Amino acid sequence: MGRSFHIIVATDLARGIGHNGQMPWQLPEDLRHFREITATAEVPKQNVVIMGRKTWESLPASFRPLPSRMNVVLTSDLTYPLPEGVMRMSSLEAALDWAETQSNVDQVFVMGGGQLYAEAIQHPGFDRLYLTLIAQLFDCDTFFPAYEGLTREVESGRILTSVSGLQYRFVTRENRR
Ligand SMILES: NC(=O)c1ccc[n+]([C@@H]2O[C@H](COP(=O)([O-])OP(=O)(O)OC[C@H]3O[C@@H](n4cnc5c(N)ncnc54)[C@H](OP(=O)(O)O)[C@@H]3O)[C@@H](O)[C@H]2O)c1
C-alpha cells in the first residue's frame, strides 16, 4: 500500500488555500511552523514533502527545493524539468511506494495544493492533519476539501495573533478510520 503520511495546510474560514497560484495571505509565523513540522526529523533521517506541480511552481525560486527535506513533485509530464535531487513522480501512490523503500526517510508530508489534498485526504495511508486555521475570509480560487467528517481533532491550539494582525491557531487532527 505504500507508507502512511501526514497532510499540512493553512486555510481560511471557508477552507480557502490559494489565489492565482499563490497563498492569499502573509503569515510568517505559519511559514516557520511549516518548516518546523516538515523539516524536523529523527537524525540522520530526513522527511519527504510531496507537492503538486503547481505548488512547486508557486514557491519562489530561491526557496526551492525546500531545504533539509526530500522534495517530490507530482506531475503527469514525464519531461517536466526539475533541479537535481528533486524527485518527479507521476502519482501519489508511486511517491508513497518510493518513500517506503527509502531507509533514510522519517516522516512523509503532503503539502498541497488543492488537487493533491483532495486525493490525499481520501487515501488509506493518510494519518494526521496539521492545520493552520486563519480566522478570516480571503478571496480564494483553490480550496481544501471538507475534513470534519473524515478526521477528529486531537489538539486545538490557542488563538494567536500574527505580527500582520491576523488571528490564527494551529490544530492537529487525525484520520478517523
Ligand atoms: N494554504 C496552503 O497551505 C497551501 C499549500 C499548498 C498550495 N497552496 C496553494 O494551492 C494552489 C495550487 O493548488 P492546485 O490545486 O491549483 O495545484 P496542485 O495540487 O499544487 O498541482 C496540481 C498539479 O499537480 C500534478 N498532480 C497533482 N496530483 C497529482 C497526482 N496524483 N498524480 C500526478 N500528478 C498530480 C498535476 O500536474 P501536471 O498538470 O503537470 O500533470 C496537476 O496539474 C496555489 O494557489 C498554492 O499557493 C496553498
Short mmCIF file of C-alpha atoms and ligand atoms in Angstrom, two decimals:
data_model
loop_
_atom_site.label_atom_id
_atom_site.label_comp_id
_atom_site.label_asym_id
_atom_site.label_seq_id
_atom_site.Cartn_x
_atom_site.Cartn_y
_atom_site.Cartn_z
CA MET A 1 0.00 0.00 0.00
CA GLY A 2 2.94 2.38 0.42
CA ARG A 3 3.58 4.15 3.66
CA SER A 4 1.47 6.43 5.80
CA PHE A 5 1.77 10.19 5.59
CA HIS A 6 0.58 13.45 7.11
CA ILE A 7 -1.08 16.44 5.47
CA ILE A 8 -0.11 20.01 6.27
CA VAL A 9 -2.17 23.04 5.20
CA ALA A 10 -3.20 26.57 6.12
CA THR A 11 -6.81 27.54 5.40
CA ASP A 12 -9.10 30.50 5.91
CA LEU A 13 -12.58 30.24 7.42
CA ALA A 14 -14.04 28.86 4.15
CA ARG A 15 -11.21 26.33 3.66
CA GLY A 16 -9.64 28.64 1.06
CA ILE A 17 -5.95 27.93 0.44
CA GLY A 18 -4.87 29.75 -2.72
CA HIS A 19 -5.49 32.55 -5.19
CA ASN A 20 -3.90 32.96 -8.64
CA GLY A 21 -1.35 30.27 -7.86
CA GLN A 22 -0.21 31.89 -4.62
CA MET A 23 -1.08 31.88 -0.93
CA PRO A 24 -3.73 34.55 -0.31
CA TRP A 25 -2.14 35.84 2.93
CA GLN A 26 1.17 36.76 4.52
CA LEU A 27 1.63 34.77 7.70
CA PRO A 28 5.32 34.45 8.59
CA GLU A 29 4.51 32.51 11.77
CA ASP A 30 2.85 29.83 9.64
CA LEU A 31 5.86 29.54 7.34
CA ARG A 32 8.02 28.99 10.42
CA HIS A 33 5.59 26.42 11.78
CA PHE A 34 5.56 24.67 8.40
CA ARG A 35 9.35 24.48 8.40
CA GLU A 36 9.47 23.16 11.98
CA ILE A 37 6.89 20.45 11.39
CA THR A 38 8.16 19.30 7.99
CA ALA A 39 11.93 19.66 8.46
CA THR A 40 12.25 18.15 11.95
CA ALA A 41 13.28 14.53 11.53
CA GLU A 42 14.99 11.84 13.55
CA VAL A 43 18.74 12.22 12.81
CA PRO A 44 20.21 11.07 10.42
CA LYS A 45 16.95 10.68 8.51
CA GLN A 46 15.04 13.31 6.55
CA ASN A 47 11.35 13.87 5.90
CA VAL A 48 9.74 13.80 2.48
CA VAL A 49 7.50 16.62 1.23
CA ILE A 50 5.17 15.71 -1.66
CA MET A 51 3.61 18.53 -3.67
CA GLY A 52 1.66 19.06 -6.89
CA ARG A 53 3.40 20.67 -9.84
CA LYS A 54 1.51 23.96 -9.38
CA THR A 55 2.53 24.23 -5.75
CA TRP A 56 6.15 23.62 -6.76
CA GLU A 57 5.80 26.48 -9.25
CA SER A 58 4.28 28.70 -6.56
CA LEU A 59 7.45 28.50 -4.45
CA PRO A 60 9.88 31.39 -5.02
CA ALA A 61 12.90 30.09 -6.95
CA SER A 62 15.19 30.93 -4.03
CA PHE A 63 13.07 28.78 -1.66
CA ARG A 64 13.05 25.61 -3.73
CA PRO A 65 13.81 22.85 -3.28
CA LEU A 66 12.77 23.17 0.37
CA PRO A 67 15.98 22.61 2.33
CA SER A 68 16.58 19.69 4.72
CA ARG A 69 13.68 17.76 3.17
CA MET A 70 13.43 15.37 0.23
CA ASN A 71 11.25 17.18 -2.32
CA VAL A 72 8.89 15.16 -4.50
CA VAL A 73 6.87 16.87 -7.26
CA LEU A 74 3.85 15.13 -8.79
CA THR A 75 3.20 15.73 -12.48
CA SER A 76 1.90 13.77 -15.45
CA ASP A 77 4.56 15.43 -17.62
CA LEU A 78 7.40 12.93 -17.78
CA THR A 79 9.74 15.59 -19.16
CA TYR A 80 8.93 18.30 -16.61
CA PRO A 81 12.31 19.84 -15.71
CA LEU A 82 13.33 19.78 -12.05
CA PRO A 83 16.64 20.57 -10.37
CA GLU A 84 18.93 17.75 -9.43
CA GLY A 85 17.91 15.97 -6.26
CA VAL A 86 14.20 16.75 -6.66
CA MET A 87 12.12 13.66 -7.46
CA ARG A 88 9.48 13.73 -10.17
CA MET A 89 6.65 11.20 -9.72
CA SER A 90 3.55 10.53 -11.75
CA SER A 91 1.21 9.54 -8.90
CA LEU A 92 0.78 9.82 -5.13
CA GLU A 93 0.92 6.04 -4.96
CA ALA A 94 4.28 5.97 -6.74
CA ALA A 95 5.65 8.61 -4.37
CA LEU A 96 4.48 6.67 -1.28
CA ASP A 97 5.84 3.39 -2.65
CA TRP A 98 9.17 5.06 -3.30
CA ALA A 99 9.26 6.57 0.21
CA GLU A 100 8.60 3.15 1.70
CA THR A 101 11.74 1.75 0.08
CA GLN A 102 14.00 4.53 1.44
CA SER A 103 15.67 3.63 4.73
CA ASN A 104 16.70 7.26 5.30
CA VAL A 105 13.11 8.60 5.29
CA ASP A 106 11.49 9.59 8.58
CA GLN A 107 8.04 11.15 8.01
CA VAL A 108 6.17 11.91 4.80
CA PHE A 109 4.10 15.09 4.33
CA VAL A 110 1.66 16.05 1.59
CA MET A 111 1.94 19.85 1.29
CA GLY A 112 -0.62 20.70 -1.39
CA GLY A 113 -2.15 22.11 -3.36
CA GLY A 114 -5.88 21.70 -3.73
CA GLN A 115 -5.86 18.91 -6.28
CA LEU A 116 -3.38 16.79 -4.35
CA TYR A 117 -5.06 17.44 -0.98
CA ALA A 118 -8.38 16.20 -2.39
CA GLU A 119 -6.78 12.89 -3.30
CA ALA A 120 -4.59 12.59 -0.21
CA ILE A 121 -7.35 13.07 2.39
CA GLN A 122 -9.25 10.07 0.93
CA HIS A 123 -6.15 7.88 0.85
CA PRO A 124 -5.99 4.98 3.37
CA GLY A 125 -2.40 5.95 4.26
CA PHE A 126 -3.46 9.43 5.48
CA ASP A 127 -2.67 9.70 9.18
CA ARG A 128 -2.51 13.22 10.71
CA LEU A 129 -3.67 16.64 9.53
CA TYR A 130 -1.65 19.68 10.61
CA LEU A 131 -3.96 22.59 10.11
CA THR A 132 -3.35 26.31 10.46
CA LEU A 133 -6.79 27.89 10.79
CA ILE A 134 -6.84 31.57 9.90
CA ALA A 135 -9.80 33.40 11.40
CA GLN A 136 -10.64 35.49 8.35
CA LEU A 137 -12.07 35.17 4.83
CA PHE A 138 -9.88 35.74 1.76
CA ASP A 139 -10.54 35.85 -1.96
CA CYS A 140 -9.61 32.26 -2.93
CA ASP A 141 -9.88 30.11 -6.06
CA THR A 142 -8.44 26.92 -4.52
CA PHE A 143 -9.84 25.08 -1.52
CA PHE A 144 -9.02 22.32 0.94
CA PRO A 145 -11.61 19.50 0.96
CA ALA A 146 -14.15 19.13 3.78
CA TYR A 147 -12.32 17.27 6.53
CA GLU A 148 -14.54 17.40 9.63
CA GLY A 149 -16.26 14.08 8.93
CA LEU A 150 -13.05 12.31 7.97
CA THR A 151 -10.92 13.44 10.90
CA ARG A 152 -11.13 14.12 14.63
CA GLU A 153 -9.43 16.93 16.46
CA VAL A 154 -6.63 15.81 18.78
CA GLU A 155 -5.08 19.18 19.57
CA SER A 156 -6.79 22.55 19.31
CA GLY A 157 -4.21 25.26 19.69
CA ARG A 158 -4.99 28.55 21.37
CA ILE A 159 -5.75 31.62 19.29
CA LEU A 160 -2.61 33.52 18.33
CA THR A 161 -2.16 36.94 16.74
CA SER A 162 0.33 37.38 13.91
CA VAL A 163 2.67 40.35 13.52
CA SER A 164 0.45 41.03 10.49
CA GLY A 165 -2.59 41.30 12.78
CA LEU A 166 -4.21 38.06 11.53
CA GLN A 167 -5.62 35.70 14.14
CA TYR A 168 -4.94 32.01 13.68
CA ARG A 169 -4.44 28.76 15.55
CA PHE A 170 -2.54 25.52 14.95
CA VAL A 171 -4.82 22.48 15.09
CA THR A 172 -3.93 18.80 14.83
CA ARG A 173 -6.49 16.27 13.64
CA GLU A 174 -6.20 12.59 12.83
CA ASN A 175 -7.85 10.22 10.40
CA ARG A 176 -11.00 8.73 11.97
CA ARG A 177 -10.67 5.38 10.20
N1 LIG B 1 -2.60 27.30 2.03
C1 LIG B 1 -1.78 26.29 1.90
O1 LIG B 1 -1.40 25.66 2.90
C2 LIG B 1 -1.32 25.86 0.52
C3 LIG B 1 -0.43 24.79 0.39
C4 LIG B 1 -0.04 24.43 -0.90
C5 LIG B 1 -0.53 25.12 -2.00
N2 LIG B 1 -1.38 26.15 -1.81
C6 LIG B 1 -1.94 26.88 -2.97
O2 LIG B 1 -2.67 25.95 -3.76
C7 LIG B 1 -2.66 26.40 -5.13
C8 LIG B 1 -2.17 25.27 -6.02
O3 LIG B 1 -3.08 24.18 -5.91
P1 LIG B 1 -3.71 23.46 -7.23
O4 LIG B 1 -4.82 22.59 -6.77
O5 LIG B 1 -4.00 24.51 -8.25
O6 LIG B 1 -2.49 22.61 -7.79
P2 LIG B 1 -1.52 21.48 -7.16
O7 LIG B 1 -2.31 20.42 -6.48
O8 LIG B 1 -0.40 22.12 -6.44
O9 LIG B 1 -0.88 20.93 -8.52
C9 LIG B 1 -1.72 20.33 -9.48
C10 LIG B 1 -0.84 19.64 -10.48
O10 LIG B 1 -0.02 18.69 -9.82
C11 LIG B 1 0.02 17.49 -10.55
N3 LIG B 1 -0.66 16.45 -9.75
C12 LIG B 1 -1.48 16.63 -8.69
N4 LIG B 1 -1.88 15.42 -8.22
C13 LIG B 1 -1.27 14.51 -8.98
C14 LIG B 1 -1.27 13.09 -8.99
N5 LIG B 1 -1.96 12.37 -8.10
N6 LIG B 1 -0.54 12.45 -9.94
C15 LIG B 1 0.19 13.15 -10.85
N7 LIG B 1 0.21 14.48 -10.90
C16 LIG B 1 -0.50 15.14 -9.97
C17 LIG B 1 -0.61 17.78 -11.89
O11 LIG B 1 0.44 18.32 -12.66
P3 LIG B 1 0.50 18.27 -14.27
O12 LIG B 1 -0.58 19.20 -14.74
O13 LIG B 1 1.88 18.76 -14.58
O14 LIG B 1 0.26 16.84 -14.67
C18 LIG B 1 -1.62 18.86 -11.53
O15 LIG B 1 -1.99 19.70 -12.62
C19 LIG B 1 -1.73 27.62 -5.16
O16 LIG B 1 -2.52 28.80 -5.07
C20 LIG B 1 -0.91 27.46 -3.90
O17 LIG B 1 -0.41 28.72 -3.41
C21 LIG B 1 -1.78 26.55 -0.59
#
